[in-house]
């Protein structure tokens, strides 16, 4: 009997704590609504002063990164810091939706890893809108139809996504954040499909490359077809007999597919990085990255001259990638990422030096390093 009384007492404590959490969530939501009212009041006051209308920025990437970092740093358990931060990510998403739900364009269709990255970064209260191509993701944000977009930029197995890099050359958009996703692929088929029924395997070309060795070993004689996304591959598998898709959990759930095999990626730590793109520059968060595009004249030591300012100013590079120039034969542009923010004195000094010796210098934005 004492055990039952102890259990009832603990359950009563849980109920009381749940009520406190619910009350505090309501308080937080009301604060979010007040923030929205203050921002709108500022816009109306500016309009009355005859100042031009400006877009109200309800979402502040640097502010959210700071909040999530503090949650992880002060966590004392027993839940792990990232787990608690994921919970707060959803609370923040729901509160932001009271101000105005974010419209986020992503490389679709439904069920892609890009959609999963969008939900991880913005939370499930955001309205995620699938796009057919990376170009249309950029176009939807540039036009103002969507607040932000999210696109893949780099995979730990297959390297950079060149289409994303090329899109930045012509776009006025700024990078507003990054998301890292652990990528796990499955071989998916429509319910009732036997292994012997499979005559074709579809996936995005990056997914096929990330599973090449496994497919060569287990399905060497089956045709492989590259399609626009893993979500599209899952859609085809759901509607076409004999087709299997290489895709993830979201695609399996979205298209009601079964797993013939799980975790078929060649590298167990297979990870993809995504970039969040928006129309505004992001203030410093205290732990940032900066991306730029730079091109120099074709002469001996040109690359060294571009990189040496970073060494002399003690700034660490996190990525450098080369793409062909669109304006000159056998000329190249360099996509460079480095630690820090463009407002940092060291970064400003580096940018001045690069401007003196380059024929193209385009800052793509400073943004918080991935937190979750």
mmCIF file of C-alpha atoms in Angstrom, residues 112-320:
data_model
loop_
_atom_site.group_PDB
_atom_site.id
_atom_site.type_symbol
_atom_site.label_atom_id
_atom_site.label_comp_id
_atom_site.label_asym_id
_atom_site.label_seq_id
_atom_site.Cartn_x
_atom_site.Cartn_y
_atom_site.Cartn_z
ATOM 1 C CA UNK A 112 12.823 15.543 -48.229
ATOM 2 C CA UNK A 113 15.661 16.009 -45.775
ATOM 3 C CA UNK A 114 15.453 19.719 -46.578
ATOM 4 C CA UNK A 115 11.938 19.767 -45.134
ATOM 5 C CA UNK A 116 13.253 17.988 -42.040
ATOM 6 C CA UNK A 117 15.990 20.626 -41.755
ATOM 7 C CA UNK A 118 13.409 23.418 -42.059
ATOM 8 C CA UNK A 119 11.333 21.940 -39.223
ATOM 9 C CA UNK A 120 14.447 21.407 -37.092
ATOM 10 C CA UNK A 121 15.474 25.049 -37.501
ATOM 11 C CA UNK A 122 12.113 26.850 -37.437
ATOM 12 C CA UNK A 123 9.920 24.397 -35.503
ATOM 13 C CA UNK A 124 6.645 22.812 -36.512
ATOM 14 C CA UNK A 125 4.606 26.026 -36.253
ATOM 15 C CA UNK A 126 6.348 27.385 -39.360
ATOM 16 C CA UNK A 127 4.515 27.006 -42.660
ATOM 17 C CA UNK A 128 6.888 25.038 -44.911
ATOM 18 C CA UNK A 129 6.218 25.397 -48.638
ATOM 19 C CA UNK A 130 7.855 22.905 -51.052
ATOM 20 C CA UNK A 131 9.604 24.161 -54.198
ATOM 21 C CA UNK A 132 10.635 22.235 -57.290
ATOM 22 C CA UNK A 133 14.201 23.529 -57.534
ATOM 23 C CA UNK A 134 16.829 25.419 -55.556
ATOM 24 C CA UNK A 135 16.323 28.348 -57.937
ATOM 25 C CA UNK A 136 12.641 28.606 -57.026
ATOM 26 C CA UNK A 137 13.495 28.532 -53.308
ATOM 27 C CA UNK A 138 15.647 31.625 -53.873
ATOM 28 C CA UNK A 139 12.970 33.226 -56.089
ATOM 29 C CA UNK A 140 10.204 32.780 -53.499
ATOM 30 C CA UNK A 141 12.264 34.518 -50.825
ATOM 31 C CA UNK A 142 13.467 37.280 -53.163
ATOM 32 C CA UNK A 143 9.873 38.055 -54.182
ATOM 33 C CA UNK A 144 8.695 38.260 -50.562
ATOM 34 C CA UNK A 145 6.287 35.337 -50.946
ATOM 35 C CA UNK A 146 8.275 33.522 -48.255
ATOM 36 C CA UNK A 147 10.151 34.930 -45.272
ATOM 37 C CA UNK A 148 13.023 32.463 -45.523
ATOM 38 C CA UNK A 149 14.273 29.594 -47.614
ATOM 39 C CA UNK A 150 16.399 26.578 -46.806
ATOM 40 C CA UNK A 151 18.698 24.773 -49.242
ATOM 41 C CA UNK A 152 21.343 22.026 -48.992
ATOM 42 C CA UNK A 153 24.919 23.251 -49.350
ATOM 43 C CA UNK A 154 27.300 20.485 -48.251
ATOM 44 C CA UNK A 155 27.406 16.758 -47.496
ATOM 45 C CA UNK A 156 30.152 15.135 -45.447
ATOM 46 C CA UNK A 157 30.444 12.297 -47.978
ATOM 47 C CA UNK A 158 29.882 13.959 -51.356
ATOM 48 C CA UNK A 159 31.039 17.533 -50.735
ATOM 49 C CA UNK A 160 29.465 20.821 -51.822
ATOM 50 C CA UNK A 161 26.143 21.260 -53.650
ATOM 51 C CA UNK A 162 27.320 23.307 -56.639
ATOM 52 C CA UNK A 163 23.821 24.464 -57.636
ATOM 53 C CA UNK A 164 23.371 26.197 -54.289
ATOM 54 C CA UNK A 165 26.755 27.930 -54.551
ATOM 55 C CA UNK A 166 25.995 29.137 -58.081
ATOM 56 C CA UNK A 167 22.611 30.527 -56.973
ATOM 57 C CA UNK A 168 24.354 32.934 -54.587
ATOM 58 C CA UNK A 169 26.300 34.543 -57.444
ATOM 59 C CA UNK A 170 23.184 36.178 -58.885
ATOM 60 C CA UNK A 171 20.990 36.487 -55.790
ATOM 61 C CA UNK A 172 20.737 39.473 -53.410
ATOM 62 C CA UNK A 173 19.733 37.149 -50.551
ATOM 63 C CA UNK A 174 21.785 36.837 -47.380
ATOM 64 C CA UNK A 175 22.597 33.717 -45.387
ATOM 65 C CA UNK A 176 20.694 33.867 -42.093
ATOM 66 C CA UNK A 177 21.599 30.548 -40.492
ATOM 67 C CA UNK A 178 22.826 26.993 -40.916
ATOM 68 C CA UNK A 179 21.407 23.582 -40.018
ATOM 69 C CA UNK A 180 23.275 20.293 -39.672
ATOM 70 C CA UNK A 181 21.310 17.072 -40.190
ATOM 71 C CA UNK A 182 22.449 13.517 -39.610
ATOM 72 C CA UNK A 183 21.330 11.749 -42.810
ATOM 73 C CA UNK A 184 20.151 8.144 -42.667
ATOM 74 C CA UNK A 185 18.841 6.507 -45.853
ATOM 75 C CA UNK A 186 16.485 3.561 -46.216
ATOM 76 C CA UNK A 187 15.440 1.490 -49.217
ATOM 77 C CA UNK A 188 11.681 2.114 -49.399
ATOM 78 C CA UNK A 189 8.930 0.378 -51.373
ATOM 79 C CA UNK A 190 5.142 0.396 -51.562
ATOM 80 C CA UNK A 191 3.406 -2.010 -49.143
ATOM 81 C CA UNK A 192 3.406 -5.593 -50.417
ATOM 82 C CA UNK A 193 6.449 -5.150 -52.678
ATOM 83 C CA UNK A 194 8.880 -8.082 -52.454
ATOM 84 C CA UNK A 195 12.629 -7.675 -53.037
ATOM 85 C CA UNK A 196 12.340 -9.666 -56.255
ATOM 86 C CA UNK A 197 9.769 -7.197 -57.601
ATOM 87 C CA UNK A 198 12.201 -4.251 -57.614
ATOM 88 C CA UNK A 199 13.403 -3.324 -61.120
ATOM 89 C CA UNK A 200 14.447 0.298 -60.536
ATOM 90 C CA UNK A 201 15.844 2.357 -57.659
ATOM 91 C CA UNK A 202 15.219 6.141 -57.608
ATOM 92 C CA UNK A 203 16.801 8.872 -55.515
ATOM 93 C CA UNK A 204 18.471 12.243 -55.723
ATOM 94 C CA UNK A 205 21.920 11.891 -57.253
ATOM 95 C CA UNK A 206 23.537 12.841 -53.926
ATOM 96 C CA UNK A 207 21.651 10.063 -52.114
ATOM 97 C CA UNK A 208 22.650 7.513 -54.758
ATOM 98 C CA UNK A 209 26.268 8.584 -54.324
ATOM 99 C CA UNK A 210 26.056 8.372 -50.519
ATOM 100 C CA UNK A 211 24.790 4.763 -50.801
ATOM 101 C CA UNK A 212 26.857 3.684 -53.814
ATOM 102 C CA UNK A 213 28.857 0.917 -52.133
ATOM 103 C CA UNK A 214 25.825 -0.580 -50.406
ATOM 104 C CA UNK A 215 23.814 -0.562 -53.634
ATOM 105 C CA UNK A 216 26.732 -2.052 -55.587
ATOM 106 C CA UNK A 217 26.931 -4.892 -53.057
ATOM 107 C CA UNK A 218 23.243 -5.669 -52.568
ATOM 108 C CA UNK A 219 21.526 -4.497 -55.785
ATOM 109 C CA UNK A 220 24.252 -4.502 -58.451
ATOM 110 C CA UNK A 221 22.030 -5.356 -61.417
ATOM 111 C CA UNK A 222 19.081 -3.058 -60.674
ATOM 112 C CA UNK A 223 18.750 0.161 -62.688
ATOM 113 C CA UNK A 224 19.335 3.383 -60.745
ATOM 114 C CA UNK A 225 17.635 6.638 -61.713
ATOM 115 C CA UNK A 226 18.536 10.086 -60.397
ATOM 116 C CA UNK A 227 15.490 12.292 -59.768
ATOM 117 C CA UNK A 228 15.018 15.832 -58.439
ATOM 118 C CA UNK A 229 14.773 14.851 -54.755
ATOM 119 C CA UNK A 230 14.380 11.900 -52.421
ATOM 120 C CA UNK A 231 10.822 13.052 -51.763
ATOM 121 C CA UNK A 232 10.091 12.760 -55.483
ATOM 122 C CA UNK A 233 11.681 9.294 -55.467
ATOM 123 C CA UNK A 234 9.369 8.285 -52.610
ATOM 124 C CA UNK A 235 6.352 9.618 -54.504
ATOM 125 C CA UNK A 236 7.312 7.563 -57.552
ATOM 126 C CA UNK A 237 7.857 4.437 -55.444
ATOM 127 C CA UNK A 238 4.432 4.842 -53.857
ATOM 128 C CA UNK A 239 2.670 5.022 -57.228
ATOM 129 C CA UNK A 240 4.801 2.885 -59.577
ATOM 130 C CA UNK A 241 5.091 -0.931 -59.215
ATOM 131 C CA UNK A 242 8.642 -2.220 -59.140
ATOM 132 C CA UNK A 243 10.228 1.068 -58.062
ATOM 133 C CA UNK A 244 12.175 1.439 -54.809
ATOM 134 C CA UNK A 245 13.287 4.773 -53.348
ATOM 135 C CA UNK A 246 16.343 5.752 -51.339
ATOM 136 C CA UNK A 247 14.971 8.226 -48.787
ATOM 137 C CA UNK A 248 14.555 8.949 -45.100
ATOM 138 C CA UNK A 249 11.999 8.581 -42.331
ATOM 139 C CA UNK A 250 9.900 11.616 -43.320
ATOM 140 C CA UNK A 251 9.467 10.310 -46.857
ATOM 141 C CA UNK A 252 8.537 6.848 -45.573
ATOM 142 C CA UNK A 253 5.869 8.379 -43.354
ATOM 143 C CA UNK A 254 4.594 10.898 -45.893
ATOM 144 C CA UNK A 255 4.093 8.304 -48.650
ATOM 145 C CA UNK A 256 3.283 5.250 -46.458
ATOM 146 C CA UNK A 257 6.258 3.208 -47.636
ATOM 147 C CA UNK A 258 7.858 0.132 -46.096
ATOM 148 C CA UNK A 259 11.570 -0.442 -45.497
ATOM 149 C CA UNK A 260 13.313 -3.222 -47.406
ATOM 150 C CA UNK A 261 16.566 -2.139 -45.739
ATOM 151 C CA UNK A 262 17.519 0.498 -43.170
ATOM 152 C CA UNK A 263 20.554 2.753 -42.706
ATOM 153 C CA UNK A 264 22.114 1.955 -46.072
ATOM 154 C CA UNK A 265 24.405 5.013 -46.247
ATOM 155 C CA UNK A 266 28.057 4.086 -46.774
ATOM 156 C CA UNK A 267 29.349 6.401 -44.023
ATOM 157 C CA UNK A 268 27.740 6.042 -40.578
ATOM 158 C CA UNK A 269 28.346 9.714 -39.759
ATOM 159 C CA UNK A 270 26.813 10.946 -43.023
ATOM 160 C CA UNK A 271 25.745 14.573 -42.389
ATOM 161 C CA UNK A 272 24.335 17.311 -44.598
ATOM 162 C CA UNK A 273 24.574 21.021 -43.891
ATOM 163 C CA UNK A 274 21.807 23.364 -45.011
ATOM 164 C CA UNK A 275 21.772 27.146 -45.293
ATOM 165 C CA UNK A 276 18.889 29.432 -44.340
ATOM 166 C CA UNK A 277 18.508 32.356 -46.755
ATOM 167 C CA UNK A 278 16.637 35.608 -46.124
ATOM 168 C CA UNK A 279 16.454 39.219 -47.227
ATOM 169 C CA UNK A 280 18.061 40.886 -44.193
ATOM 170 C CA UNK A 281 21.506 40.894 -42.634
ATOM 171 C CA UNK A 282 21.784 39.199 -39.234
ATOM 172 C CA UNK A 283 23.408 41.022 -36.265
ATOM 173 C CA UNK A 284 26.138 39.262 -34.247
ATOM 174 C CA UNK A 285 25.071 36.410 -31.977
ATOM 175 C CA UNK A 286 28.455 35.928 -30.305
ATOM 176 C CA UNK A 287 29.284 32.706 -32.149
ATOM 177 C CA UNK A 288 29.034 33.300 -35.876
ATOM 178 C CA UNK A 289 30.267 32.343 -39.320
ATOM 179 C CA UNK A 290 30.648 34.521 -42.392
ATOM 180 C CA UNK A 291 30.468 33.474 -46.047
ATOM 181 C CA UNK A 292 31.849 35.475 -48.965
ATOM 182 C CA UNK A 293 32.436 35.072 -52.702
ATOM 183 C CA UNK A 294 35.727 36.432 -54.026
ATOM 184 C CA UNK A 295 37.602 36.311 -57.316
ATOM 185 C CA UNK A 296 41.056 37.677 -58.105
ATOM 186 C CA UNK A 297 42.999 38.342 -61.248
ATOM 187 C CA UNK A 298 44.578 35.257 -62.807
ATOM 188 C CA UNK A 299 48.217 35.622 -61.785
ATOM 189 C CA UNK A 300 50.837 33.634 -59.849
ATOM 190 C CA UNK A 301 50.153 33.573 -56.106
ATOM 191 C CA UNK A 302 46.579 34.867 -56.486
ATOM 192 C CA UNK A 303 45.044 32.283 -54.134
ATOM 193 C CA UNK A 304 47.764 32.810 -51.523
ATOM 194 C CA UNK A 305 47.117 36.565 -51.659
ATOM 195 C CA UNK A 306 43.417 35.945 -50.969
ATOM 196 C CA UNK A 307 44.054 33.649 -48.019
ATOM 197 C CA UNK A 308 46.990 35.386 -46.371
ATOM 198 C CA UNK A 309 44.904 38.223 -44.807
ATOM 199 C CA UNK A 310 43.011 35.579 -42.795
ATOM 200 C CA UNK A 311 46.287 34.116 -41.477
ATOM 201 C CA UNK A 312 47.721 37.488 -40.552
ATOM 202 C CA UNK A 313 44.557 38.526 -38.706
ATOM 203 C CA UNK A 314 44.183 35.235 -36.838
ATOM 204 C CA UNK A 315 40.831 34.292 -38.397
ATOM 205 C CA UNK A 316 40.100 30.589 -38.987
ATOM 206 C CA UNK A 317 38.706 29.404 -42.313
ATOM 207 C CA UNK A 318 36.020 26.717 -42.120
ATOM 208 C CA UNK A 319 35.521 26.130 -45.864
ATOM 209 C CA UNK A 320 36.928 27.158 -49.231
#
